[in-house]
Short mmCIF file of C-alpha atoms in Angstrom, two decimals:
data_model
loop_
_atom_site.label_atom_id
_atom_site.label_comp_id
_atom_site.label_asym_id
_atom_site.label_seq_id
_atom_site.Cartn_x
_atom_site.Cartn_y
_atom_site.Cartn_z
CA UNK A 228 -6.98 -12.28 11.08
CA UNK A 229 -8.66 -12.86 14.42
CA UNK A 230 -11.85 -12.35 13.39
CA UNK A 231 -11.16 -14.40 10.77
CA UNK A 232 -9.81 -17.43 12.80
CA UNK A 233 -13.27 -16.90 14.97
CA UNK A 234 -15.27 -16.75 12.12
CA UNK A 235 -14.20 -20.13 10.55
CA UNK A 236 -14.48 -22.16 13.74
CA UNK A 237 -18.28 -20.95 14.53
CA UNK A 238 -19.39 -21.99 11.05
CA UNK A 239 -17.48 -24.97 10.82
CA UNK A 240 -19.22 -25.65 14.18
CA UNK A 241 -22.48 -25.43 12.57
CA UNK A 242 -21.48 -27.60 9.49
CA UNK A 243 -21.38 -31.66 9.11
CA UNK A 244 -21.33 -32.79 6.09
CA UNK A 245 -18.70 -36.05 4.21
CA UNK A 246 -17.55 -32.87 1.55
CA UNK A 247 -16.74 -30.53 4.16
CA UNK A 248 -13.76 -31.22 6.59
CA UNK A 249 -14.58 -31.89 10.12
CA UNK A 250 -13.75 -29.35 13.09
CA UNK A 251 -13.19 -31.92 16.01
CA UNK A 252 -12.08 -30.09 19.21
CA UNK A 253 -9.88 -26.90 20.13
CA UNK A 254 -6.98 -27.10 23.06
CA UNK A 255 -5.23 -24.13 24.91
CA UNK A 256 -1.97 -24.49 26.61
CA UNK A 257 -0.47 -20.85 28.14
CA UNK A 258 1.09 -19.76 25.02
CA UNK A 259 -1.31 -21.31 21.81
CA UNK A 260 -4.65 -22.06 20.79
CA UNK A 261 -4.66 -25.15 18.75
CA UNK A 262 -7.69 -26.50 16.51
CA UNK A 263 -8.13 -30.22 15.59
CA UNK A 264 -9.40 -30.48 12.54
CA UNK A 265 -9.97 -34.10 9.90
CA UNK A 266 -6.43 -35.08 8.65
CA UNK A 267 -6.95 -34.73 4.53
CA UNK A 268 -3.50 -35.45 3.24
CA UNK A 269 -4.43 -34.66 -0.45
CA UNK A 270 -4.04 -31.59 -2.68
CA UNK A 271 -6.51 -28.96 -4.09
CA UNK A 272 -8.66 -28.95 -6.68
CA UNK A 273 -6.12 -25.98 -8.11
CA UNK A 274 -3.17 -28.37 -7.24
CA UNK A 275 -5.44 -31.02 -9.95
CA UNK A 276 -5.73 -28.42 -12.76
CA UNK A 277 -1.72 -27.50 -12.17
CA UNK A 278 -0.59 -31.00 -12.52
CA UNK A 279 -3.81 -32.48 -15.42
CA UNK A 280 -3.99 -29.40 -17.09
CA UNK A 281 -7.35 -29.96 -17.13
CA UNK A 282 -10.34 -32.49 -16.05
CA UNK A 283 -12.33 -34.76 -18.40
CA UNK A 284 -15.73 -33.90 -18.67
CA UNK A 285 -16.90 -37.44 -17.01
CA UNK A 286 -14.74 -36.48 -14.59
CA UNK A 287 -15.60 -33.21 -14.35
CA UNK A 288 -19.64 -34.16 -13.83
CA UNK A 289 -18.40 -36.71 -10.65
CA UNK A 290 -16.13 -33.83 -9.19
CA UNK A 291 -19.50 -30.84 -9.53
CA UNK A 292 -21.84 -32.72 -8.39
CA UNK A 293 -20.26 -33.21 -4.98
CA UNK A 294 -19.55 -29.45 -4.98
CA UNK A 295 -23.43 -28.67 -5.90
CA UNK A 296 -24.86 -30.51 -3.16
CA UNK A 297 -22.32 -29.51 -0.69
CA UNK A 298 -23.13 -25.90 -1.52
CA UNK A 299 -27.15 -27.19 -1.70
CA UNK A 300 -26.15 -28.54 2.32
CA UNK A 301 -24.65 -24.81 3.03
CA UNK A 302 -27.69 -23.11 1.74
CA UNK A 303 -29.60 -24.87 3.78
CA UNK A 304 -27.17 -24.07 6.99
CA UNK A 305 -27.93 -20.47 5.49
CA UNK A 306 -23.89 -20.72 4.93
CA UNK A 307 -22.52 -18.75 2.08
CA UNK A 308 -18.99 -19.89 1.85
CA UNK A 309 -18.05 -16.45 -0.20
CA UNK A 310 -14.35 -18.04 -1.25
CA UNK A 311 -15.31 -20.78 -3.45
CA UNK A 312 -12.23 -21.32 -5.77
CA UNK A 313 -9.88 -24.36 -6.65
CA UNK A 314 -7.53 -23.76 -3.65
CA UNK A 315 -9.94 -23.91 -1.39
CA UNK A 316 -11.52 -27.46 -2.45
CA UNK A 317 -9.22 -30.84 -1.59
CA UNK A 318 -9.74 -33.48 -4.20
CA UNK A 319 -8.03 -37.08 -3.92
CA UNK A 320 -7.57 -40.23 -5.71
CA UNK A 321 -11.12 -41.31 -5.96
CA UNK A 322 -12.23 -37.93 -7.33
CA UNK A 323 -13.81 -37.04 -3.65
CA UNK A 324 -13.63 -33.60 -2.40
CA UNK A 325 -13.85 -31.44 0.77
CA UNK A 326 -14.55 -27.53 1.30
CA UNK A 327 -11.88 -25.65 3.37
CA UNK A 328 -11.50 -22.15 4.27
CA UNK A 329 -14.53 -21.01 6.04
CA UNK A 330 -12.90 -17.67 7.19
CA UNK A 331 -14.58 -15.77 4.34
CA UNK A 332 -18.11 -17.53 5.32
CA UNK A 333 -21.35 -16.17 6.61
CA UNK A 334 -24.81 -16.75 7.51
CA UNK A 335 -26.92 -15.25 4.88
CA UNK A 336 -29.93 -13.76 6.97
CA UNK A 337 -33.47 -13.74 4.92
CA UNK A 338 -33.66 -10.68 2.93
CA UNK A 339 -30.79 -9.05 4.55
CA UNK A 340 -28.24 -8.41 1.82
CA UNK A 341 -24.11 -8.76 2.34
CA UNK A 342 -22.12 -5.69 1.71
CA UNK A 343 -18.54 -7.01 1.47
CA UNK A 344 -16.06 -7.22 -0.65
CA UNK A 345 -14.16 -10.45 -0.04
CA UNK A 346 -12.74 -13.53 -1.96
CA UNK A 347 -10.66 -14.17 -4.68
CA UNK A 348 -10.83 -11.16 -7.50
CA UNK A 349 -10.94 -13.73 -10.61
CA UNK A 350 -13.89 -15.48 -8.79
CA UNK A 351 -16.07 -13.28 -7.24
CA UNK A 352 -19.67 -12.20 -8.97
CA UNK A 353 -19.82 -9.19 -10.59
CA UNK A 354 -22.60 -8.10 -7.53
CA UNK A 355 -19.82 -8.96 -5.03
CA UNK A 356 -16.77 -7.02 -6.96
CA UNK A 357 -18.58 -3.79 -7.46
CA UNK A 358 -18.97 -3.99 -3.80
CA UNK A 359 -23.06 -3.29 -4.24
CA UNK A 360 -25.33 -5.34 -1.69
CA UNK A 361 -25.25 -8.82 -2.39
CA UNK A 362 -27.06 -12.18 -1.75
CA UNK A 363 -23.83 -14.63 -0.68
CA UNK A 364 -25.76 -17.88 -1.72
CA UNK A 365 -26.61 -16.46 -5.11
CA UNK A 366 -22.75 -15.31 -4.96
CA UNK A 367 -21.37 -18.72 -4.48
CA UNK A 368 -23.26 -20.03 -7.91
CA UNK A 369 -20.95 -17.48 -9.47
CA UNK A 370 -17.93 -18.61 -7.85
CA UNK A 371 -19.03 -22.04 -8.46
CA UNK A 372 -19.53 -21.19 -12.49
CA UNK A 373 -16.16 -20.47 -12.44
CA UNK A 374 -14.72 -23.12 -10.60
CA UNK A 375 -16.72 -25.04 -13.20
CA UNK A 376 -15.31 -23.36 -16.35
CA UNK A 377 -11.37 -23.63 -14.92
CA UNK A 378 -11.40 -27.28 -14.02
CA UNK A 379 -12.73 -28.55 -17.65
CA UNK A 380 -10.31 -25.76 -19.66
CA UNK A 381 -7.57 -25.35 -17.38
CA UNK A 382 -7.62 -21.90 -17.37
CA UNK A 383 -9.61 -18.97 -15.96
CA UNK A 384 -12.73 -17.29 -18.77
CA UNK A 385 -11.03 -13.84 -18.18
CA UNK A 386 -8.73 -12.41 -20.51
CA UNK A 387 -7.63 -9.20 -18.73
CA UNK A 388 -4.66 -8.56 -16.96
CA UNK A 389 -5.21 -5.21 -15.67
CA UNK A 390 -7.70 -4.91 -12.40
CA UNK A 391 -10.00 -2.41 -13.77
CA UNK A 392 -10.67 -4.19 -17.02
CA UNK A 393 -10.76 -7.14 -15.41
CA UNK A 394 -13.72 -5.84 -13.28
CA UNK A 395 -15.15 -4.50 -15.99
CA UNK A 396 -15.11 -7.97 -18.03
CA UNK A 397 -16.91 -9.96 -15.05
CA UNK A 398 -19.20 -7.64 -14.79
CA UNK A 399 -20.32 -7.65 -18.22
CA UNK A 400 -19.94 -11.41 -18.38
CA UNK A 401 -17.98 -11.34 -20.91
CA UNK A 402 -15.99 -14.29 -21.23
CA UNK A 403 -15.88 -17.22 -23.96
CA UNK A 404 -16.71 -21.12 -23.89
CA UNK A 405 -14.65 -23.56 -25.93
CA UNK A 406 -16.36 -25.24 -28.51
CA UNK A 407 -15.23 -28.72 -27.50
CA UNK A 408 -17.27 -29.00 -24.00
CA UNK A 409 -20.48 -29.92 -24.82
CA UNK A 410 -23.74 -27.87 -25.55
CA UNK A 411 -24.79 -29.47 -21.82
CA UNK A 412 -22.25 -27.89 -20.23
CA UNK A 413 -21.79 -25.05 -21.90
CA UNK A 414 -25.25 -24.04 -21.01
CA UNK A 415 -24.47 -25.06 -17.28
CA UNK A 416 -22.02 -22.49 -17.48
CA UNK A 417 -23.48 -19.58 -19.04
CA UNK A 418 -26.74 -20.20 -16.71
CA UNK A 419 -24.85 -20.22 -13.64
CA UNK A 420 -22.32 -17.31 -14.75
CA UNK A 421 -25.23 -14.91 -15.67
CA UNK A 422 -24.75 -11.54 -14.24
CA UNK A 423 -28.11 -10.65 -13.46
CA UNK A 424 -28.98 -12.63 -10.06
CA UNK A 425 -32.68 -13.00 -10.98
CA UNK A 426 -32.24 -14.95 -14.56
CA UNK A 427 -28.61 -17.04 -12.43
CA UNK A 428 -29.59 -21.07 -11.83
CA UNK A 429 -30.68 -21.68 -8.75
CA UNK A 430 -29.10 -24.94 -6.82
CA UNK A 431 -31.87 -26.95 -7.43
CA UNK A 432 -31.91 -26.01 -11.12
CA UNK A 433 -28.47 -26.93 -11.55
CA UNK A 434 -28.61 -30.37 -9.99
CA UNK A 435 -31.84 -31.12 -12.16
CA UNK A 436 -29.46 -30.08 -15.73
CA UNK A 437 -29.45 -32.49 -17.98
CA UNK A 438 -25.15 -32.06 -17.24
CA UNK A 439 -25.74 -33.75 -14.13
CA UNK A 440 -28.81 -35.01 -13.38
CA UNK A 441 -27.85 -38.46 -14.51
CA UNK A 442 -24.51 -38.36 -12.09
CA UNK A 443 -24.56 -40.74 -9.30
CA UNK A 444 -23.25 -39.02 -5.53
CA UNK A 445 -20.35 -40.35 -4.07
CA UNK A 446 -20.34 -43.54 -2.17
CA UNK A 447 -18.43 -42.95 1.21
CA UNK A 448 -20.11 -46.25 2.88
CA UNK A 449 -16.42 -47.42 3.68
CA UNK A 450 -15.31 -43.63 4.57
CA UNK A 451 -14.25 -43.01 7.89
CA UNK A 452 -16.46 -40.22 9.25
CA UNK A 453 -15.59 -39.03 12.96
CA UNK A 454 -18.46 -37.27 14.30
CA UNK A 455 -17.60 -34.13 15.71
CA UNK A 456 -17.74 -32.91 19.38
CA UNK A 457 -17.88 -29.33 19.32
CA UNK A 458 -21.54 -27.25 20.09
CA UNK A 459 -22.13 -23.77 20.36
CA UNK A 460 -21.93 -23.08 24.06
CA UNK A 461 -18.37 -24.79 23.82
CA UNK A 462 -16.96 -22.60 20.83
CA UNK A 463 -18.76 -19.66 22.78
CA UNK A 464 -16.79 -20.70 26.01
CA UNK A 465 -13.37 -21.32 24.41
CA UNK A 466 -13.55 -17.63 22.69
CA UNK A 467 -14.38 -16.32 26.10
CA UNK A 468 -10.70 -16.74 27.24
CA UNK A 469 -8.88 -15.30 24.38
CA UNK A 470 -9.05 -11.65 25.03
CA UNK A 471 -7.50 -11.03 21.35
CA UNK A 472 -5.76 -14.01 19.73
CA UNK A 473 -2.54 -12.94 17.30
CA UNK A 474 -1.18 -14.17 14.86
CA UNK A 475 1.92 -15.93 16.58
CA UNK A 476 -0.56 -17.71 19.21
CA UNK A 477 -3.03 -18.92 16.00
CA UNK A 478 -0.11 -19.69 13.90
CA UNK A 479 2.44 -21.46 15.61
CA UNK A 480 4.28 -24.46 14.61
CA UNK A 481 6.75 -25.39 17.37
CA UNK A 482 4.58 -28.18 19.08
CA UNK A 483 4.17 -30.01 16.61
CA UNK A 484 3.64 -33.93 18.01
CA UNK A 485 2.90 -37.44 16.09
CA UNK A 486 -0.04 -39.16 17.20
CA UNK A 487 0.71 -42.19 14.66
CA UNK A 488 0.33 -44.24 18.06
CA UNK A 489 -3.67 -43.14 18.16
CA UNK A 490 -5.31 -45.91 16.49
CA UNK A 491 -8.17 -44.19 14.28
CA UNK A 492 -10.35 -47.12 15.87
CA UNK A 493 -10.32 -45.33 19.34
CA UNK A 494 -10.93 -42.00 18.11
CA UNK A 495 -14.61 -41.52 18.26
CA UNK A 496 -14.93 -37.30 18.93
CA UNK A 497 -12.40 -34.72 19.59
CA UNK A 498 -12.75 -34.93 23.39
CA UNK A 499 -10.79 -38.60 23.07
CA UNK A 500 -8.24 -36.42 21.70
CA UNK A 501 -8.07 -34.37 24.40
CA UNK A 502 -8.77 -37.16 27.36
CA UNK A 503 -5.57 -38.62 25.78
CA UNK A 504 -3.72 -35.37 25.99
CA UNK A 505 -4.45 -34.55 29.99
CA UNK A 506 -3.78 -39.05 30.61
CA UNK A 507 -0.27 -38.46 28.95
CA UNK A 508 -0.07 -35.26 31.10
CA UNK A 509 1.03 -33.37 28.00
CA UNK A 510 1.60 -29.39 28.66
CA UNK A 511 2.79 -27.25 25.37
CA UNK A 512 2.88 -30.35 23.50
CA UNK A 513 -0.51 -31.28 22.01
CA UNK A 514 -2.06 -33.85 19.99
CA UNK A 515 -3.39 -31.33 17.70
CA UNK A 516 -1.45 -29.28 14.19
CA UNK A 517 -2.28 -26.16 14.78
CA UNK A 518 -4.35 -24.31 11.96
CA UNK A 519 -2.41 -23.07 8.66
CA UNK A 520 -2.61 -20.00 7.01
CA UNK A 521 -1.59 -20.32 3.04
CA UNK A 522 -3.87 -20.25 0.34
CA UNK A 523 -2.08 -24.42 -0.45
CA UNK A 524 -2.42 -25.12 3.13
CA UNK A 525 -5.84 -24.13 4.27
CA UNK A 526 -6.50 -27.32 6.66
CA UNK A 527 -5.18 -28.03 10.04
CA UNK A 528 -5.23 -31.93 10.91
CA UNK A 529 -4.97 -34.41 13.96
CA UNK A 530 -2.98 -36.85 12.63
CA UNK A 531 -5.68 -39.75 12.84
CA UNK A 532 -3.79 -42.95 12.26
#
């Protein structure tokens, strides 16, 4: 778990982008380490499919798109995210959606191949299940294949219950397309849910697909985006004081405060945050949520009213 909690902060740190949520700052009183993270006060992707059942294919182009050039941004960081599934994508009103849960991420080094076994079961490429070396970016177009084929049928391509057979069936890529998405799409997913990595779309090929090349991005012009604070030699210098963070420290819920006073109109970085905090002269209480642990509750937010 601590490796984990370390893990996500250094690659959020390296990551700015409107569909991934924002890392601002980190605080430390004696007893907790706190993270301030964007406030996103919607539900998952998963959350979506739960409630809809399923998502129109119109829809459904709007919603992949942003998740294709997100993971097109990541690739670029070198970032394979390695846990791409509904929970771990927010999606609100407008149909605009943020990556969360970086713990599972990595930097994917130039013909140095991942060996582990992480991520959702139902989600994971075949390359990554069988727990053979593995490229993570080519991984995520799995992942992403699936996310894909779940959100327009409201239900998972695999058919077995048991864990074995279940291996067995994504690694055969065996799994079936309804008839009623359209031939687009249903090439889309086959392409990018091909279990040989040399013949699976690429990023760039999937953007180009007829699917979506006609789908316009998002327009976040009248978004509020906070630019972040945090660089490297800070995240190095706030893990140099924890010696070996637990679970109880990272987890904790007691101080919980309400910043609905901080006007999102004075917040311009997470040091503001944290200038307030020492002005108020604020000890275990911070203006910070510290970060949550759930597969429903994978965001931490300063509550940026």
């Amino acid at each position: 778990m601590e490796s984990r909690f370390e893990n996500e902060i250094r690659i959020l740190q390296k990551l700015d982008h409107p569909n991934i949520t924002v890392l601002f700052d980190m605080l430390k009183d004696t007893v907790n380490y706190y993270v301030i993270m964007e406030l996103c006060s919607t539900g998952t992707l998963f959350d979506y499919i739960i409630e809809h059942r399923k998502m129109p294919e119109d829809d459904g182009k709007y919603v992949f798109k942003q998740i294709m050039t997100t993971l097109k941004y990541m690739q670029s960081e070198g970032i394979a995210h390695r846990d791409i599934k509904p929970e771990n994508i927010l999606i609100d009103d407008k149909l605009h959606i943020k990556f969360i849960d970086f713990g599972f991420s990595d930097v994917q080094i130039q013909n140095h191949l991942m060996r582990t076994r992480c991520g959702s079961s139902a989600y994971a490429s075949p390359e990554c299940l069988n727990g053979g070396p593995y490229n993570g970016l080519i991984s995520d177009i799995w992942s992403a294949g699936v996310v894909l084929y779940t959100m327009l049928n409201g239900k998972l391509p695999w058919t077995k219950d048991n864990l074995v057979q279940l291996t067995r069936q994504i690694s055969d890529a065996e799994f079936f397309i309804p008839t009623n998405l359209s031939d687009d799409v249903r090439d889309l997913i086959n392409g990018m849910m091909n279990a040989d990595v040399q013949k699976r779309y690429t990023v760039d090929q999937i953007l180009d697909h007829p699917w979506l090349k006609t789908v316009q991005d998002p327009d976040f012009t009248n978004e509020c985006h906070i630019k972040k604070s945090l660089g490297q030699e800070e995240v190095n210098s706030f893990f140099s004081l924890i010696p070996s963070v637990s679970a109880n420290q990272i987890f904790n819920k007691s101080h919980l405060v309400d910043l609905s006073s901080i006007r999102s109109d004075t917040m311009h970085d997470g040091r503001c945050l944290l200038a307030m905090a020492k002005r108020r002269k604020l000890t275990r209480k911070r203006c910070v949520v510290p970060i949550l642990t759930s597969h429903r509750n994978n965001l931490s937010c300063a509550q940026l009213l």
